[in-house]
């Protein structure tokens, strides 16, 4: 497609010369039949000019794929650091190492809140603390069948994977891993394509399909990816692991809410975890109790560990199925809000 | 020679006819399509106001009809590449009269397909974030890259071989048409005068483009499949997916091309140029791709079904026995087996048979996309009751609007641009008439052409 000569001059007289050459070309090439509809109307367009227009036209659209880089270079992406992080500096141990948040869920102590006769308190505490819209259960208590019959309850927050499939697929970096090992979502950047929901193997991502019902006080909250209040229509939400609370020495809502103290929260870097009553050495606690992670074979490397069990430590009978359905307390407060089923 | 110029005149008149005369039925069709699109716009405004809650999608089946339609449209965009690039490379001469239509379909289908991604977004107002914050690690960005490249490539590839025909329009319609048309053809013909030098440039430009466009087209539907295959979902966990999607894309592209050919042939009296031969040849190609699809399905299903890993049993049950069984069996029998039977039986190996097969294939391939998307998400990931999904009126309306937009753009294109590659058809004709021994070689195709008129 390149012009045959190396000339770069493109002054107006060039075109005349070009046109002449084109005519000459035609003269020395008499065998080439000119179709009856081809009119030579004395136009100044020669072969080179024709090629130039063609080439420029193509070049004009070629940059499309590199547009993102160009826009970034032009500073259009200013305003937000990249990648986005939560508001806080990462928490550090006394000797300056970044804390690695973890959660250990002792299934021996989880009875799905059957003994208190209420919907699971971890879910309820999380919903109240985060003003989580109906029908989101950022920590959801699944009821799974046991191999020998009966059921067990599995409280399931976001697994905070260290090889997170959701982060890998996000087109805009709206969901990201933090130095503390958590996975957060920036709802101010999310475009709502939902590929992260397709990618998450734990069903732990929730979409704001409509204007979520939230209480008025949620609107006063300071939004940050670590504190996803208020909910924003058309974006994805999930458990954020409450790193903002952990930094101030407060345990996440779900840990506080558990009546059986089945959920431990801690820091792998300092090897410590607590359920609010006892403090354990995380590594020892995990090793001694045969801890496992959900769908370990997928290679997602979750930060949430489970100690196998079915509520036996709190006297649960595995053949008593069902837990109370989750409730969202602000339905009657939020007038005109729409809800949806999961 | 007189016969040749008379033949030329007829060809030009056929090409110019859509531009010269516009009947009432045309405007009625445009009005109808605009009405459907308007209804879709209303549905979309409802969705913008209330959010995606107006669709049937929910957290557990978070993609549905929109994404299926997106995949379908991007798939049929492969019609143009197949017909005009692959067949051009293999020098299949019979393709020339239908190349232009195929290239129209490509560009229009890409535009329609891309719009369904926007429609599916929860925050279409932030779509520019894709460019501002785009991450190369994301399959969505691969898609944006591949589809924009393919769109630019196919617009160029539509435009470049059309230049001589635009010049023809410029010359034949000079002073006899509205000012904007005159201006449009003058600008787009970029000074084409048919000189030997220009024709050589054109030939080399087309040569470069047709080679470039083939890998681009293959990459497009491969990365579309990777949106699914890059996730940890059982039914999408397949290394075959890229090739499978590309084969399906070309398969559905041929079907749409046959349908569009049949409609334009009747509407614009192209019987002399678009003949039964084209339908039958394309029908054979379609049958060949149906065979490839059958092979891919067997390979895919047997490899998964034999081992029956976790989740696969649920998947097989849903596609063969439960919710999706009617759709999936229609796809297998009506969409893959039937076209082969129709192409093989002499009784149905004609225009009507091929059009029927194409309609079946079009439905089946849309259904296949739908089944792939929805069943992939339907397999439960955790111990919960499987979710259900049914598209709402908003989604169906937008699907109708998308198809109407596709039809409208093609309809408008045919009124503005030459629907037949006049110069290529003429060149072929001349080569056939002018070359020694041409009479002998021309005899058979000519007979085929006349029996059909």
mmCIF file of N, CA and C in Angstrom, chain B residues 299-418:
data_model
loop_
_atom_site.group_PDB
_atom_site.id
_atom_site.type_symbol
_atom_site.label_atom_id
_atom_site.label_comp_id
_atom_site.label_asym_id
_atom_site.label_seq_id
_atom_site.Cartn_x
_atom_site.Cartn_y
_atom_site.Cartn_z
ATOM 1 N N UNK B 299 -17.681 -33.574 20.607
ATOM 2 C CA UNK B 299 -16.404 -33.521 21.314
ATOM 3 C C UNK B 299 -16.580 -32.905 22.694
ATOM 4 N N UNK B 300 -17.286 -31.782 22.730
ATOM 5 C CA UNK B 300 -17.472 -31.051 23.976
ATOM 6 C C UNK B 300 -18.286 -31.878 24.989
ATOM 7 N N UNK B 301 -19.420 -32.392 24.512
ATOM 8 C CA UNK B 301 -20.330 -33.058 25.441
ATOM 9 C C UNK B 301 -19.762 -34.396 25.909
ATOM 10 N N UNK B 302 -19.096 -35.095 25.006
ATOM 11 C CA UNK B 302 -18.587 -36.407 25.392
ATOM 12 C C UNK B 302 -17.447 -36.276 26.402
ATOM 13 N N UNK B 303 -16.564 -35.311 26.149
ATOM 14 C CA UNK B 303 -15.421 -35.145 27.063
ATOM 15 C C UNK B 303 -15.911 -34.798 28.465
ATOM 16 N N UNK B 304 -16.920 -33.908 28.535
ATOM 17 C CA UNK B 304 -17.434 -33.548 29.850
ATOM 18 C C UNK B 304 -18.325 -34.649 30.430
ATOM 19 N N UNK B 305 -19.161 -35.202 29.567
ATOM 20 C CA UNK B 305 -20.156 -36.139 30.056
ATOM 21 C C UNK B 305 -19.567 -37.462 30.502
ATOM 22 N N UNK B 306 -18.467 -37.850 29.869
ATOM 23 C CA UNK B 306 -17.871 -39.124 30.225
ATOM 24 C C UNK B 306 -17.395 -39.117 31.674
ATOM 25 N N UNK B 307 -16.768 -37.994 32.072
ATOM 26 C CA UNK B 307 -16.199 -37.921 33.419
ATOM 27 C C UNK B 307 -17.238 -37.490 34.436
ATOM 28 N N UNK B 308 -18.189 -36.701 33.985
ATOM 29 C CA UNK B 308 -19.261 -36.229 34.856
ATOM 30 C C UNK B 308 -18.717 -35.646 36.164
ATOM 31 N N UNK B 309 -17.840 -34.667 35.999
ATOM 32 C CA UNK B 309 -17.329 -33.978 37.180
ATOM 33 C C UNK B 309 -18.450 -33.188 37.846
ATOM 34 N N UNK B 310 -18.124 -32.639 39.021
ATOM 35 C CA UNK B 310 -19.142 -31.938 39.795
ATOM 36 C C UNK B 310 -19.772 -30.814 38.964
ATOM 37 N N UNK B 311 -21.067 -30.755 38.991
ATOM 38 C CA UNK B 311 -21.776 -29.713 38.252
ATOM 39 C C UNK B 311 -22.170 -30.150 36.854
ATOM 40 N N UNK B 312 -21.412 -31.085 36.266
ATOM 41 C CA UNK B 312 -21.699 -31.497 34.889
ATOM 42 C C UNK B 312 -23.014 -32.274 34.824
ATOM 43 N N UNK B 313 -23.259 -33.067 35.852
ATOM 44 C CA UNK B 313 -24.509 -33.835 35.851
ATOM 45 C C UNK B 313 -25.709 -32.895 35.812
ATOM 46 N N UNK B 314 -25.633 -31.854 36.669
ATOM 47 C CA UNK B 314 -26.712 -30.856 36.679
ATOM 48 C C UNK B 314 -26.840 -30.225 35.301
ATOM 49 N N UNK B 315 -25.699 -29.881 34.708
ATOM 50 C CA UNK B 315 -25.708 -29.228 33.401
ATOM 51 C C UNK B 315 -26.337 -30.127 32.336
ATOM 52 N N UNK B 316 -25.926 -31.396 32.319
ATOM 53 C CA UNK B 316 -26.468 -32.311 31.311
ATOM 54 C C UNK B 316 -27.960 -32.507 31.495
ATOM 55 N N UNK B 317 -28.357 -32.587 32.769
ATOM 56 C CA UNK B 317 -29.783 -32.755 33.034
ATOM 57 C C UNK B 317 -30.571 -31.560 32.499
ATOM 58 N N UNK B 318 -30.056 -30.341 32.755
ATOM 59 C CA UNK B 318 -30.822 -29.167 32.347
ATOM 60 C C UNK B 318 -30.885 -29.026 30.830
ATOM 61 N N UNK B 319 -29.849 -29.421 30.103
ATOM 62 C CA UNK B 319 -29.925 -29.226 28.658
ATOM 63 C C UNK B 319 -30.583 -30.399 27.928
ATOM 64 N N UNK B 320 -30.508 -31.588 28.496
ATOM 65 C CA UNK B 320 -31.077 -32.721 27.768
ATOM 66 C C UNK B 320 -32.451 -33.138 28.264
ATOM 67 N N UNK B 321 -32.735 -32.888 29.544
ATOM 68 C CA UNK B 321 -33.970 -33.422 30.106
ATOM 69 C C UNK B 321 -34.877 -32.365 30.721
ATOM 70 N N UNK B 322 -34.290 -31.356 31.350
ATOM 71 C CA UNK B 322 -35.117 -30.448 32.152
ATOM 72 C C UNK B 322 -35.394 -29.136 31.424
ATOM 73 N N UNK B 323 -35.234 -28.025 32.129
ATOM 74 C CA UNK B 323 -35.723 -26.716 31.654
ATOM 75 C C UNK B 323 -35.347 -26.389 30.215
ATOM 76 N N UNK B 324 -34.099 -26.608 29.862
ATOM 77 C CA UNK B 324 -33.630 -26.123 28.572
ATOM 78 C C UNK B 324 -33.699 -27.198 27.487
ATOM 79 N N UNK B 325 -34.255 -28.356 27.822
ATOM 80 C CA UNK B 325 -34.251 -29.462 26.868
ATOM 81 C C UNK B 325 -34.956 -29.123 25.552
ATOM 82 N N UNK B 326 -36.161 -28.512 25.572
ATOM 83 C CA UNK B 326 -36.794 -28.216 24.279
ATOM 84 C C UNK B 326 -35.925 -27.314 23.408
ATOM 85 N N UNK B 327 -35.331 -26.281 24.028
ATOM 86 C CA UNK B 327 -34.482 -25.365 23.268
ATOM 87 C C UNK B 327 -33.264 -26.094 22.722
ATOM 88 N N UNK B 328 -32.641 -26.889 23.580
ATOM 89 C CA UNK B 328 -31.388 -27.520 23.172
ATOM 90 C C UNK B 328 -31.625 -28.579 22.101
ATOM 91 N N UNK B 329 -32.706 -29.329 22.247
ATOM 92 C CA UNK B 329 -32.987 -30.344 21.220
ATOM 93 C C UNK B 329 -33.367 -29.695 19.903
ATOM 94 N N UNK B 330 -34.078 -28.563 19.981
ATOM 95 C CA UNK B 330 -34.374 -27.846 18.729
ATOM 96 C C UNK B 330 -33.084 -27.409 18.057
ATOM 97 N N UNK B 331 -32.168 -26.907 18.889
ATOM 98 C CA UNK B 331 -30.869 -26.472 18.347
ATOM 99 C C UNK B 331 -30.147 -27.637 17.676
ATOM 100 N N UNK B 332 -30.116 -28.797 18.332
ATOM 101 C CA UNK B 332 -29.381 -29.937 17.782
ATOM 102 C C UNK B 332 -30.036 -30.472 16.511
ATOM 103 N N UNK B 333 -31.360 -30.650 16.590
ATOM 104 C CA UNK B 333 -32.036 -31.302 15.455
ATOM 105 C C UNK B 333 -32.420 -30.297 14.382
ATOM 106 N N UNK B 334 -33.061 -29.194 14.796
ATOM 107 C CA UNK B 334 -33.521 -28.209 13.815
ATOM 108 C C UNK B 334 -32.406 -27.336 13.287
ATOM 109 N N UNK B 335 -31.422 -27.072 14.128
ATOM 110 C CA UNK B 335 -30.388 -26.133 13.728
ATOM 111 C C UNK B 335 -29.160 -26.778 13.142
ATOM 112 N N UNK B 336 -28.859 -28.004 13.522
ATOM 113 C CA UNK B 336 -27.633 -28.631 13.032
ATOM 114 C C UNK B 336 -27.907 -29.788 12.061
ATOM 115 N N UNK B 337 -28.878 -30.627 12.374
ATOM 116 C CA UNK B 337 -29.129 -31.779 11.508
ATOM 117 C C UNK B 337 -29.960 -31.369 10.289
ATOM 118 N N UNK B 338 -31.020 -30.583 10.541
ATOM 119 C CA UNK B 338 -31.923 -30.227 9.440
ATOM 120 C C UNK B 338 -31.224 -29.529 8.269
ATOM 121 N N UNK B 339 -30.344 -28.561 8.503
ATOM 122 C CA UNK B 339 -29.709 -27.900 7.348
ATOM 123 C C UNK B 339 -28.930 -28.875 6.475
ATOM 124 N N UNK B 340 -28.330 -29.872 7.100
ATOM 125 C CA UNK B 340 -27.575 -30.843 6.310
ATOM 126 C C UNK B 340 -28.537 -31.663 5.453
ATOM 127 N N UNK B 341 -29.629 -32.088 6.070
ATOM 128 C CA UNK B 341 -30.613 -32.878 5.319
ATOM 129 C C UNK B 341 -31.168 -32.049 4.166
ATOM 130 N N UNK B 342 -31.502 -30.783 4.453
ATOM 131 C CA UNK B 342 -32.084 -29.929 3.412
ATOM 132 C C UNK B 342 -31.106 -29.731 2.265
ATOM 133 N N UNK B 343 -29.821 -29.574 2.595
ATOM 134 C CA UNK B 343 -28.838 -29.352 1.534
ATOM 135 C C UNK B 343 -28.582 -30.623 0.735
ATOM 136 N N UNK B 344 -28.774 -31.775 1.381
ATOM 137 C CA UNK B 344 -28.451 -33.019 0.684
ATOM 138 C C UNK B 344 -29.595 -33.520 -0.192
ATOM 139 N N UNK B 345 -30.830 -33.304 0.240
ATOM 140 C CA UNK B 345 -31.959 -33.821 -0.537
ATOM 141 C C UNK B 345 -32.132 -32.996 -1.813
ATOM 142 N N UNK B 346 -32.155 -33.638 -2.972
ATOM 143 C CA UNK B 346 -32.317 -32.877 -4.220
ATOM 144 C C UNK B 346 -33.622 -32.074 -4.240
ATOM 145 N N UNK B 347 -34.651 -32.605 -3.615
ATOM 146 C CA UNK B 347 -35.944 -31.933 -3.668
ATOM 147 C C UNK B 347 -35.932 -30.592 -2.960
ATOM 148 N N UNK B 348 -35.112 -30.473 -1.937
ATOM 149 C CA UNK B 348 -35.091 -29.213 -1.182
ATOM 150 C C UNK B 348 -33.847 -28.401 -1.486
ATOM 151 N N UNK B 349 -33.048 -28.859 -2.442
ATOM 152 C CA UNK B 349 -31.812 -28.143 -2.731
ATOM 153 C C UNK B 349 -32.117 -27.003 -3.700
ATOM 154 N N UNK B 350 -32.895 -26.046 -3.226
ATOM 155 C CA UNK B 350 -33.247 -24.898 -4.056
ATOM 156 C C UNK B 350 -33.369 -23.670 -3.162
ATOM 157 N N UNK B 351 -33.765 -22.568 -3.744
ATOM 158 C CA UNK B 351 -33.774 -21.315 -2.979
ATOM 159 C C UNK B 351 -34.685 -21.430 -1.770
ATOM 160 N N UNK B 352 -35.881 -21.941 -1.989
ATOM 161 C CA UNK B 352 -36.823 -22.002 -0.876
ATOM 162 C C UNK B 352 -36.280 -22.883 0.257
ATOM 163 N N UNK B 353 -35.726 -24.040 -0.132
ATOM 164 C CA UNK B 353 -35.180 -24.931 0.879
ATOM 165 C C UNK B 353 -34.067 -24.275 1.674
ATOM 166 N N UNK B 354 -33.189 -23.569 0.974
ATOM 167 C CA UNK B 354 -32.065 -22.941 1.661
ATOM 168 C C UNK B 354 -32.536 -21.824 2.583
ATOM 169 N N UNK B 355 -33.560 -21.099 2.145
ATOM 170 C CA UNK B 355 -34.069 -20.029 3.009
ATOM 171 C C UNK B 355 -34.699 -20.632 4.268
ATOM 172 N N UNK B 356 -35.441 -21.707 4.088
ATOM 173 C CA UNK B 356 -36.029 -22.363 5.262
ATOM 174 C C UNK B 356 -34.932 -22.842 6.209
ATOM 175 N N UNK B 357 -33.893 -23.470 5.633
ATOM 176 C CA UNK B 357 -32.782 -23.936 6.462
ATOM 177 C C UNK B 357 -32.131 -22.770 7.196
ATOM 178 N N UNK B 358 -32.004 -21.651 6.491
ATOM 179 C CA UNK B 358 -31.352 -20.491 7.107
ATOM 180 C C UNK B 358 -32.166 -19.933 8.252
ATOM 181 N N UNK B 359 -33.481 -19.898 8.076
ATOM 182 C CA UNK B 359 -34.330 -19.403 9.167
ATOM 183 C C UNK B 359 -34.183 -20.322 10.382
ATOM 184 N N UNK B 360 -34.172 -21.633 10.132
ATOM 185 C CA UNK B 360 -33.970 -22.597 11.223
ATOM 186 C C UNK B 360 -32.642 -22.344 11.921
ATOM 187 N N UNK B 361 -31.591 -22.176 11.110
ATOM 188 C CA UNK B 361 -30.260 -21.990 11.681
ATOM 189 C C UNK B 361 -30.202 -20.692 12.490
ATOM 190 N N UNK B 362 -30.820 -19.640 11.963
ATOM 191 C CA UNK B 362 -30.797 -18.366 12.675
ATOM 192 C C UNK B 362 -31.446 -18.507 14.046
ATOM 193 N N UNK B 363 -32.641 -19.105 14.071
ATOM 194 C CA UNK B 363 -33.307 -19.320 15.356
ATOM 195 C C UNK B 363 -32.434 -20.187 16.260
ATOM 196 N N UNK B 364 -31.929 -21.278 15.693
ATOM 197 C CA UNK B 364 -31.177 -22.237 16.503
ATOM 198 C C UNK B 364 -29.916 -21.605 17.070
ATOM 199 N N UNK B 365 -29.258 -20.763 16.287
ATOM 200 C CA UNK B 365 -28.019 -20.189 16.787
ATOM 201 C C UNK B 365 -28.292 -19.132 17.848
ATOM 202 N N UNK B 366 -29.389 -18.388 17.707
ATOM 203 C CA UNK B 366 -29.722 -17.460 18.787
ATOM 204 C C UNK B 366 -30.014 -18.267 20.056
ATOM 205 N N UNK B 367 -30.771 -19.356 19.874
ATOM 206 C CA UNK B 367 -31.101 -20.202 21.015
ATOM 207 C C UNK B 367 -29.833 -20.793 21.627
ATOM 208 N N UNK B 368 -28.907 -21.198 20.776
ATOM 209 C CA UNK B 368 -27.671 -21.769 21.306
ATOM 210 C C UNK B 368 -26.944 -20.759 22.184
ATOM 211 N N UNK B 369 -26.847 -19.502 21.696
ATOM 212 C CA UNK B 369 -26.184 -18.463 22.489
ATOM 213 C C UNK B 369 -26.910 -18.285 23.816
ATOM 214 N N UNK B 370 -28.232 -18.251 23.743
ATOM 215 C CA UNK B 370 -29.043 -18.058 24.942
ATOM 216 C C UNK B 370 -28.802 -19.209 25.922
ATOM 217 N N UNK B 371 -28.826 -20.429 25.380
ATOM 218 C CA UNK B 371 -28.644 -21.596 26.256
ATOM 219 C C UNK B 371 -27.246 -21.588 26.873
ATOM 220 N N UNK B 372 -26.240 -21.236 26.081
ATOM 221 C CA UNK B 372 -24.881 -21.199 26.630
ATOM 222 C C UNK B 372 -24.805 -20.210 27.783
ATOM 223 N N UNK B 373 -25.334 -19.005 27.563
ATOM 224 C CA UNK B 373 -25.218 -17.971 28.594
ATOM 225 C C UNK B 373 -25.990 -18.371 29.842
ATOM 226 N N UNK B 374 -27.256 -18.757 29.657
ATOM 227 C CA UNK B 374 -28.111 -18.950 30.831
ATOM 228 C C UNK B 374 -27.781 -20.254 31.563
ATOM 229 N N UNK B 375 -27.535 -21.337 30.818
ATOM 230 C CA UNK B 375 -27.237 -22.590 31.531
ATOM 231 C C UNK B 375 -25.904 -22.503 32.255
ATOM 232 N N UNK B 376 -24.962 -21.729 31.687
ATOM 233 C CA UNK B 376 -23.679 -21.582 32.346
ATOM 234 C C UNK B 376 -23.823 -20.995 33.731
ATOM 235 N N UNK B 377 -24.738 -20.018 33.846
ATOM 236 C CA UNK B 377 -24.933 -19.377 35.147
ATOM 237 C C UNK B 377 -25.921 -20.134 36.020
ATOM 238 N N UNK B 378 -26.671 -21.039 35.396
ATOM 239 C CA UNK B 378 -27.745 -21.714 36.109
ATOM 240 C C UNK B 378 -27.233 -22.818 37.038
ATOM 241 N N UNK B 379 -26.076 -23.369 36.707
ATOM 242 C CA UNK B 379 -25.522 -24.434 37.557
ATOM 243 C C UNK B 379 -25.173 -23.832 38.918
ATOM 244 N N UNK B 380 -25.756 -24.340 40.013
ATOM 245 C CA UNK B 380 -25.522 -23.704 41.320
ATOM 246 C C UNK B 380 -24.062 -23.826 41.743
ATOM 247 N N UNK B 381 -23.557 -22.758 42.341
ATOM 248 C CA UNK B 381 -22.175 -22.752 42.802
ATOM 249 C C UNK B 381 -22.064 -23.174 44.250
ATOM 250 N N UNK B 382 -23.114 -22.934 44.994
ATOM 251 C CA UNK B 382 -23.110 -23.213 46.428
ATOM 252 C C UNK B 382 -24.409 -23.953 46.735
ATOM 253 N N UNK B 383 -24.552 -24.437 47.972
ATOM 254 C CA UNK B 383 -25.798 -25.166 48.268
ATOM 255 C C UNK B 383 -27.022 -24.250 48.320
ATOM 256 N N UNK B 384 -27.533 -23.870 47.167
ATOM 257 C CA UNK B 384 -28.781 -23.112 47.127
ATOM 258 C C UNK B 384 -29.661 -23.677 46.031
ATOM 259 N N UNK B 385 -30.929 -23.376 46.105
ATOM 260 C CA UNK B 385 -31.862 -23.822 45.075
ATOM 261 C C UNK B 385 -31.493 -23.145 43.757
ATOM 262 N N UNK B 386 -31.441 -23.886 42.639
ATOM 263 C CA UNK B 386 -31.092 -23.257 41.369
ATOM 264 C C UNK B 386 -32.025 -22.078 41.073
ATOM 265 N N UNK B 387 -31.419 -20.985 40.622
ATOM 266 C CA UNK B 387 -32.207 -19.796 40.306
ATOM 267 C C UNK B 387 -32.944 -20.017 38.996
ATOM 268 N N UNK B 388 -33.912 -19.158 38.734
ATOM 269 C CA UNK B 388 -34.583 -19.257 37.438
ATOM 270 C C UNK B 388 -34.482 -17.918 36.736
ATOM 271 N N UNK B 389 -34.610 -17.971 35.423
ATOM 272 C CA UNK B 389 -34.507 -16.746 34.634
ATOM 273 C C UNK B 389 -35.503 -16.813 33.507
ATOM 274 N N UNK B 390 -36.263 -15.756 33.347
ATOM 275 C CA UNK B 390 -37.127 -15.620 32.175
ATOM 276 C C UNK B 390 -37.051 -14.168 31.748
ATOM 277 N N UNK B 391 -36.763 -13.919 30.469
ATOM 278 C CA UNK B 391 -36.672 -12.528 30.016
ATOM 279 C C UNK B 391 -38.006 -11.806 30.211
ATOM 280 N N UNK B 392 -37.949 -10.531 30.550
ATOM 281 C CA UNK B 392 -39.169 -9.735 30.721
ATOM 282 C C UNK B 392 -39.516 -9.021 29.420
ATOM 283 N N UNK B 393 -40.629 -8.294 29.469
ATOM 284 C CA UNK B 393 -41.052 -7.578 28.252
ATOM 285 C C UNK B 393 -40.002 -6.570 27.825
ATOM 286 N N UNK B 394 -39.256 -5.999 28.792
ATOM 287 C CA UNK B 394 -38.231 -5.015 28.430
ATOM 288 C C UNK B 394 -37.158 -5.686 27.582
ATOM 289 N N UNK B 395 -36.737 -6.881 28.014
ATOM 290 C CA UNK B 395 -35.684 -7.561 27.266
ATOM 291 C C UNK B 395 -36.158 -7.988 25.880
ATOM 292 N N UNK B 396 -37.372 -8.540 25.819
ATOM 293 C CA UNK B 396 -37.897 -8.936 24.504
ATOM 294 C C UNK B 396 -38.040 -7.713 23.603
ATOM 295 N N UNK B 397 -38.493 -6.589 24.190
ATOM 296 C CA UNK B 397 -38.658 -5.380 23.375
ATOM 297 C C UNK B 397 -37.327 -4.924 22.824
ATOM 298 N N UNK B 398 -36.290 -4.989 23.655
ATOM 299 C CA UNK B 398 -34.992 -4.535 23.167
ATOM 300 C C UNK B 398 -34.416 -5.507 22.146
ATOM 301 N N UNK B 399 -34.731 -6.805 22.299
ATOM 302 C CA UNK B 399 -34.311 -7.752 21.264
ATOM 303 C C UNK B 399 -34.991 -7.406 19.935
ATOM 304 N N UNK B 400 -36.307 -7.145 20.013
ATOM 305 C CA UNK B 400 -37.038 -6.780 18.794
ATOM 306 C C UNK B 400 -36.455 -5.503 18.203
ATOM 307 N N UNK B 401 -36.160 -4.537 19.076
ATOM 308 C CA UNK B 401 -35.605 -3.277 18.579
ATOM 309 C C UNK B 401 -34.236 -3.498 17.947
ATOM 310 N N UNK B 402 -33.447 -4.400 18.525
ATOM 311 C CA UNK B 402 -32.135 -4.685 17.962
ATOM 312 C C UNK B 402 -32.248 -5.291 16.571
ATOM 313 N N UNK B 403 -33.183 -6.247 16.430
ATOM 314 C CA UNK B 403 -33.381 -6.854 15.111
ATOM 315 C C UNK B 403 -33.921 -5.823 14.130
ATOM 316 N N UNK B 404 -34.817 -4.933 14.629
ATOM 317 C CA UNK B 404 -35.372 -3.896 13.756
ATOM 318 C C UNK B 404 -34.265 -2.936 13.329
ATOM 319 N N UNK B 405 -33.368 -2.624 14.262
ATOM 320 C CA UNK B 405 -32.257 -1.727 13.910
ATOM 321 C C UNK B 405 -31.387 -2.367 12.840
ATOM 322 N N UNK B 406 -31.142 -3.660 13.001
ATOM 323 C CA UNK B 406 -30.369 -4.401 12.006
ATOM 324 C C UNK B 406 -31.033 -4.295 10.633
ATOM 325 N N UNK B 407 -32.340 -4.575 10.607
ATOM 326 C CA UNK B 407 -33.064 -4.523 9.340
ATOM 327 C C UNK B 407 -33.092 -3.100 8.791
ATOM 328 N N UNK B 408 -33.286 -2.128 9.669
ATOM 329 C CA UNK B 408 -33.389 -0.744 9.209
ATOM 330 C C UNK B 408 -32.073 -0.269 8.597
ATOM 331 N N UNK B 409 -30.970 -0.571 9.269
ATOM 332 C CA UNK B 409 -29.686 -0.120 8.746
ATOM 333 C C UNK B 409 -29.411 -0.749 7.388
ATOM 334 N N UNK B 410 -29.741 -2.039 7.257
ATOM 335 C CA UNK B 410 -29.540 -2.682 5.947
ATOM 336 C C UNK B 410 -30.444 -2.016 4.910
ATOM 337 N N UNK B 411 -31.700 -1.769 5.296
ATOM 338 C CA UNK B 411 -32.648 -1.165 4.371
ATOM 339 C C UNK B 411 -32.150 0.202 3.907
ATOM 340 N N UNK B 412 -31.686 1.011 4.855
ATOM 341 C CA UNK B 412 -31.223 2.347 4.494
ATOM 342 C C UNK B 412 -29.956 2.255 3.648
ATOM 343 N N UNK B 413 -29.073 1.349 4.013
ATOM 344 C CA UNK B 413 -27.838 1.159 3.237
ATOM 345 C C UNK B 413 -28.156 0.881 1.770
ATOM 346 N N UNK B 414 -29.153 0.013 1.559
ATOM 347 C CA UNK B 414 -29.434 -0.366 0.178
ATOM 348 C C UNK B 414 -29.938 0.812 -0.628
ATOM 349 N N UNK B 415 -30.476 1.825 0.078
ATOM 350 C CA UNK B 415 -30.995 2.986 -0.648
ATOM 351 C C UNK B 415 -29.910 4.014 -0.896
ATOM 352 N N UNK B 416 -28.783 3.874 -0.253
ATOM 353 C CA UNK B 416 -27.744 4.894 -0.396
ATOM 354 C C UNK B 416 -26.538 4.336 -1.154
ATOM 355 N N UNK B 417 -26.211 3.082 -0.886
ATOM 356 C CA UNK B 417 -24.997 2.532 -1.474
ATOM 357 C C UNK B 417 -25.335 1.417 -2.462
ATOM 358 N N UNK B 418 -24.425 1.179 -3.406
ATOM 359 C CA UNK B 418 -24.659 0.101 -4.372
ATOM 360 C C UNK B 418 -24.700 -1.264 -3.682
#
